[in-house]
GROMACS .gro file of C-alpha atoms in nm:
model
  217
    1MET     CA    1   0.007  -0.015  -0.009
    2THR     CA    2   0.281   0.238  -0.039
    3ASP     CA    3   0.092   0.451  -0.306
    4ILE     CA    4  -0.253   0.416  -0.099
    5SER     CA    5  -0.290   0.610   0.240
    6ILE     CA    6  -0.401   0.408   0.578
    7GLU     CA    7  -0.723   0.658   0.544
    8THR     CA    8  -0.823   0.532   0.223
    9VAL     CA    9  -0.816   0.153   0.306
   10THR     CA   10  -0.944   0.186   0.666
   11GLY     CA   11  -1.230   0.368   0.487
   12LYS     CA   12  -1.313   0.044   0.337
   13LEU     CA   13  -1.395  -0.093   0.703
   14ASN     CA   14  -1.727  -0.123   0.847
   15ARG     CA   15  -1.842  -0.010   1.151
   16ALA     CA   16  -1.728  -0.322   1.349
   17GLY     CA   17  -1.395  -0.317   1.225
   18TYR     CA   18  -1.345   0.061   1.208
   19ASP     CA   19  -1.456   0.112   1.570
   20ALA     CA   20  -1.228  -0.144   1.732
   21PHE     CA   21  -0.947   0.022   1.505
   22ILE     CA   22  -0.997   0.352   1.662
   23GLN     CA   23  -1.024   0.158   2.003
   24ALA     CA   24  -0.683  -0.012   1.901
   25LEU     CA   25  -0.530   0.308   1.837
   26ARG     CA   26  -0.631   0.474   2.186
   27HIS     CA   27  -0.550   0.147   2.359
   28ALA     CA   28  -0.192   0.160   2.209
   29LYS     CA   29  -0.166   0.535   2.274
   30SER     CA   30  -0.245   0.511   2.657
   31GLY     CA   31  -0.030   0.238   2.695
   32GLY     CA   32   0.266   0.413   2.559
   33ASN     CA   33   0.286   0.128   2.274
   34ARG     CA   34   0.515   0.249   1.969
   35ASN     CA   35   0.260   0.066   1.732
   36VAL     CA   36  -0.097  -0.049   1.702
   37GLU     CA   37  -0.037  -0.395   1.645
   38LEU     CA   38  -0.240  -0.689   1.553
   39ALA     CA   39  -0.303  -0.795   1.910
   40HIS     CA   40  -0.464  -0.459   1.987
   41TRP     CA   41  -0.707  -0.466   1.737
   42LEU     CA   42  -0.823  -0.832   1.758
   43PHE     CA   43  -0.859  -0.777   2.120
   44HIS     CA   44  -1.106  -0.528   2.057
   45ILE     CA   45  -1.299  -0.706   1.752
   46LEU     CA   46  -1.345  -1.003   1.982
   47GLN     CA   47  -1.532  -0.803   2.237
   48GLN     CA   48  -1.773  -0.731   2.024
   49GLU     CA   49  -2.116  -0.984   1.978
   50HIS     CA   50  -2.264  -1.094   1.655
   51THR     CA   51  -1.980  -1.040   1.418
   52ASP     CA   52  -1.828  -1.276   1.156
   53LEU     CA   53  -1.535  -1.299   1.407
   54SER     CA   54  -1.724  -1.385   1.699
   55LEU     CA   55  -1.958  -1.627   1.505
   56THR     CA   56  -1.663  -1.807   1.339
   57ALA     CA   57  -1.466  -1.829   1.696
   58ASP     CA   58  -1.835  -1.974   1.835
   59HIS     CA   59  -1.858  -2.228   1.516
   60TYR     CA   60  -1.512  -2.343   1.547
   61LYS     CA   61  -1.548  -2.360   1.954
   62LEU     CA   62  -1.279  -2.128   2.003
   63ASP     CA   63  -1.231  -2.004   2.389
   64ARG     CA   64  -1.297  -1.636   2.339
   65ALA     CA   65  -1.174  -1.588   2.708
   66ARG     CA   66  -0.831  -1.752   2.623
   67LEU     CA   67  -0.826  -1.566   2.326
   68LEU     CA   68  -0.876  -1.224   2.492
   69SER     CA   69  -0.620  -1.335   2.745
   70ASP     CA   70  -0.359  -1.455   2.529
   71LEU     CA   71  -0.428  -1.110   2.329
   72ALA     CA   72  -0.375  -0.920   2.634
   73THR     CA   73  -0.073  -1.084   2.750
   74ALA     CA   74   0.091  -1.018   2.411
   75ILE     CA   75   0.014  -0.656   2.455
   76SER     CA   76   0.133  -0.619   2.807
   77GLY     CA   77   0.471  -0.726   2.654
   78PHE     CA   78   0.511  -0.438   2.392
   79ARG     CA   79   0.722  -0.175   2.447
   80MET     CA   80   0.598   0.122   2.647
   81ASN     CA   81   0.637   0.468   2.756
   82GLU     CA   82   0.638   0.620   2.402
   83THR     CA   83   0.512   0.930   2.410
   84ASP     CA   84   0.462   0.991   2.040
   85MET     CA   85   0.108   0.916   1.845
   86PRO     CA   86   0.176   0.507   1.779
   87GLY     CA   87   0.249   0.424   1.443
   88ILE     CA   88   0.080   0.133   1.245
   89ALA     CA   89   0.251  -0.194   1.252
   90ASN     CA   90   0.347  -0.376   0.915
   91GLY     CA   91   0.114  -0.672   1.026
   92VAL     CA   92  -0.193  -0.449   1.064
   93ILE     CA   93  -0.138  -0.267   0.722
   94GLU     CA   94  -0.094  -0.630   0.527
   95ILE     CA   95  -0.418  -0.744   0.678
   96LEU     CA   96  -0.583  -0.451   0.581
   97ASP     CA   97  -0.438  -0.476   0.236
   98ARG     CA   98  -0.523  -0.826   0.197
   99GLY     CA   99  -0.868  -0.810   0.368
  100TRP     CA  100  -0.971  -0.553   0.087
  101HIS     CA  101  -0.829  -0.774  -0.206
  102TYR     CA  102  -1.025  -1.072  -0.025
  103ALA     CA  103  -1.349  -0.827   0.033
  104THR     CA  104  -1.372  -0.714  -0.338
  105LEU     CA  105  -1.239  -1.013  -0.549
  106PHE     CA  106  -1.305  -1.336  -0.369
  107PHE     CA  107  -1.627  -1.243  -0.135
  108GLY     CA  108  -1.738  -0.958  -0.413
  109GLU     CA  109  -1.834  -0.687  -0.115
  110PRO     CA  110  -1.789  -0.307  -0.119
  111GLN     CA  111  -1.692  -0.344   0.260
  112ILE     CA  112  -1.409  -0.495   0.464
  113ARG     CA  113  -1.570  -0.738   0.704
  114THR     CA  114  -1.376  -0.870   1.003
  115GLY     CA  115  -1.426  -1.233   0.883
  116HIS     CA  116  -1.244  -1.083   0.546
  117LEU     CA  117  -0.966  -1.000   0.769
  118LEU     CA  118  -0.950  -1.348   0.946
  119VAL     CA  119  -0.986  -1.550   0.597
  120ALA     CA  120  -0.713  -1.257   0.449
  121GLY     CA  121  -0.516  -1.329   0.771
  122LEU     CA  122  -0.500  -1.711   0.793
  123LYS     CA  123  -0.431  -1.755   0.396
  124SER     CA  124  -0.104  -1.577   0.451
  125THR     CA  125   0.163  -1.785   0.584
  126ASP     CA  126   0.340  -1.486   0.753
  127LEU     CA  127  -0.006  -1.328   0.872
  128ARG     CA  128  -0.122  -1.689   1.010
  129ARG     CA  129   0.210  -1.741   1.207
  130THR     CA  130   0.157  -1.431   1.352
  131LEU     CA  131  -0.196  -1.491   1.458
  132THR     CA  132  -0.095  -1.824   1.578
  133SER     CA  133   0.190  -1.698   1.792
  134LEU     CA  134  -0.068  -1.455   1.969
  135SER     CA  135  -0.284  -1.744   2.058
  136LYS     CA  136  -0.296  -2.117   2.003
  137GLU     CA  137  -0.667  -2.083   1.939
  138PHE     CA  138  -0.646  -1.970   1.576
  139THR     CA  139  -0.511  -2.293   1.495
  140LYS     CA  140  -0.856  -2.437   1.530
  141VAL     CA  141  -1.009  -2.241   1.245
  142ASN     CA  142  -1.017  -2.425   0.890
  143VAL     CA  143  -0.968  -2.148   0.667
  144ASP     CA  144  -1.057  -2.355   0.350
  145GLY     CA  145  -1.378  -2.449   0.528
  146LEU     CA  146  -1.471  -2.106   0.649
  147ALA     CA  147  -1.404  -1.956   0.324
  148ALA     CA  148  -1.648  -2.204   0.140
  149GLU     CA  149  -1.930  -2.208   0.423
  150HIS     CA  150  -1.892  -1.836   0.509
  151ARG     CA  151  -2.260  -1.769   0.425
  152ALA     CA  152  -2.380  -2.019   0.683
  153ILE     CA  153  -2.128  -1.943   0.953
  154TRP     CA  154  -2.172  -1.566   0.921
  155ALA     CA  155  -2.552  -1.594   0.903
  156GLY     CA  156  -2.724  -1.315   1.131
  157SER     CA  157  -2.412  -1.122   1.178
  158GLU     CA  158  -2.485  -0.766   1.225
  159GLU     CA  159  -2.212  -0.715   0.971
  160ASP     CA  160  -2.468  -0.794   0.685
  161ASN     CA  161  -2.630  -0.466   0.735
  162LEU     CA  162  -2.320  -0.252   0.739
  163ARG     CA  163  -2.153  -0.033   0.479
  164PRO     CA  164  -1.802   0.100   0.449
  165MET     CA  165  -1.722   0.395   0.659
  166ASP     CA  166  -1.655   0.606   0.344
  167ASN     CA  167  -2.025   0.528   0.188
  168SER     CA  168  -1.840   0.395  -0.139
  169GLY     CA  169  -2.047   0.115  -0.313
  170LEU     CA  170  -2.342   0.138  -0.537
  171ALA     CA  171  -2.509  -0.147  -0.351
  172GLY     CA  172  -2.592  -0.218   0.028
  173ALA     CA  173  -2.353  -0.443   0.194
  174GLY     CA  174  -2.462  -0.791   0.295
  175THR     CA  175  -2.375  -1.043   0.017
  176PRO     CA  176  -2.077  -1.230   0.108
  177GLY     CA  177  -1.937  -1.439  -0.152
  178ALA     CA  178  -1.856  -1.360  -0.504
  179GLU     CA  179  -2.107  -1.634  -0.643
  180GLN     CA  180  -2.357  -1.458  -0.409
  181ALA     CA  181  -2.299  -1.091  -0.536
  182ALA     CA  182  -2.387  -1.243  -0.909
  183GLY     CA  183  -2.706  -1.328  -0.834
  184ALA     CA  184  -2.840  -1.087  -0.543
  185LYS     CA  185  -3.153  -0.886  -0.686
  186GLY     CA  186  -2.995  -0.927  -1.033
  187THR     CA  187  -2.676  -0.737  -0.986
  188THR     CA  188  -2.327  -0.817  -1.067
  189PRO     CA  189  -1.995  -0.682  -0.934
  190LEU     CA  190  -1.991  -0.475  -1.244
  191ASP     CA  191  -2.298  -0.334  -1.146
  192ARG     CA  192  -2.175  -0.279  -0.769
  193PHE     CA  193  -1.845  -0.124  -0.837
  194SER     CA  194  -1.918   0.093  -1.158
  195GLN     CA  195  -2.154   0.307  -1.358
  196ASP     CA  196  -2.344   0.262  -1.636
  197LEU     CA  197  -2.262   0.587  -1.883
  198THR     CA  198  -2.542   0.506  -2.132
  199ALA     CA  199  -2.803   0.503  -1.869
  200ARG     CA  200  -2.692   0.804  -1.741
  201ALA     CA  201  -2.668   0.979  -2.066
  202LYS     CA  202  -3.009   0.890  -2.166
  203SER     CA  203  -3.156   0.993  -1.817
  204GLY     CA  204  -2.999   1.348  -1.868
  205GLN     CA  205  -2.723   1.300  -1.578
  206MET     CA  206  -2.410   1.322  -1.772
  207ASP     CA  207  -2.217   1.637  -1.873
  208PRO     CA  208  -2.285   1.653  -2.265
  209ILE     CA  209  -1.907   1.729  -2.342
  210LEU     CA  210  -1.824   1.402  -2.214
  211GLY     CA  211  -1.619   1.213  -2.480
  212ARG     CA  212  -1.580   1.519  -2.702
  213ASP     CA  213  -1.227   1.574  -2.662
  214ASN     CA  214  -1.201   1.625  -3.033
  215GLU     CA  215  -1.474   1.877  -3.062
  216ILE     CA  216  -1.322   2.082  -2.776
  217ARG     CA  217  -0.980   2.069  -2.906
   0.00000   0.00000   0.00000
């Protein structure tokens, strides 16, 4: 994400992921930590109920109390007494980047859900190593099974009804799965992430000089 700002990508998070990210930032700042780490962010995501991540934890019978305890232990070991605003750890940047790619290209969503972050993290060798080093509970998640059965596992998630924080996307959230995106209400990924210029021209919504570069010159 060298050419894309962190603000741009976090704008693709929905309310569940974004609020937890802000809480993680405050947590790192109050603790005098140098960076916001994955442990900070996951700690605050896991405290929410009815998210993709919490439903995944319940489905695979992860011990959420143990998870929170392991994450708190990891956080307590971070360098403290920093006075500057914390930076963003490379692991957080990487999972955001991969989460956005999985959200759009695999799940066909305009928002990054907490489930997308988990799948993206567990599908990466380096991030999976980081996650399992934070807590062995993450080893219980069958990521291939999760990716294949995400609709059933995340059924009832509050994230079905959320949108990206930057309000981008032409359709509402809540149609997980690339295969689902093509069939939901007759829309396709092209409908969701593009504009029909012909339709806009017919309805008089388009500037009449668009596409007339030769005439203008």
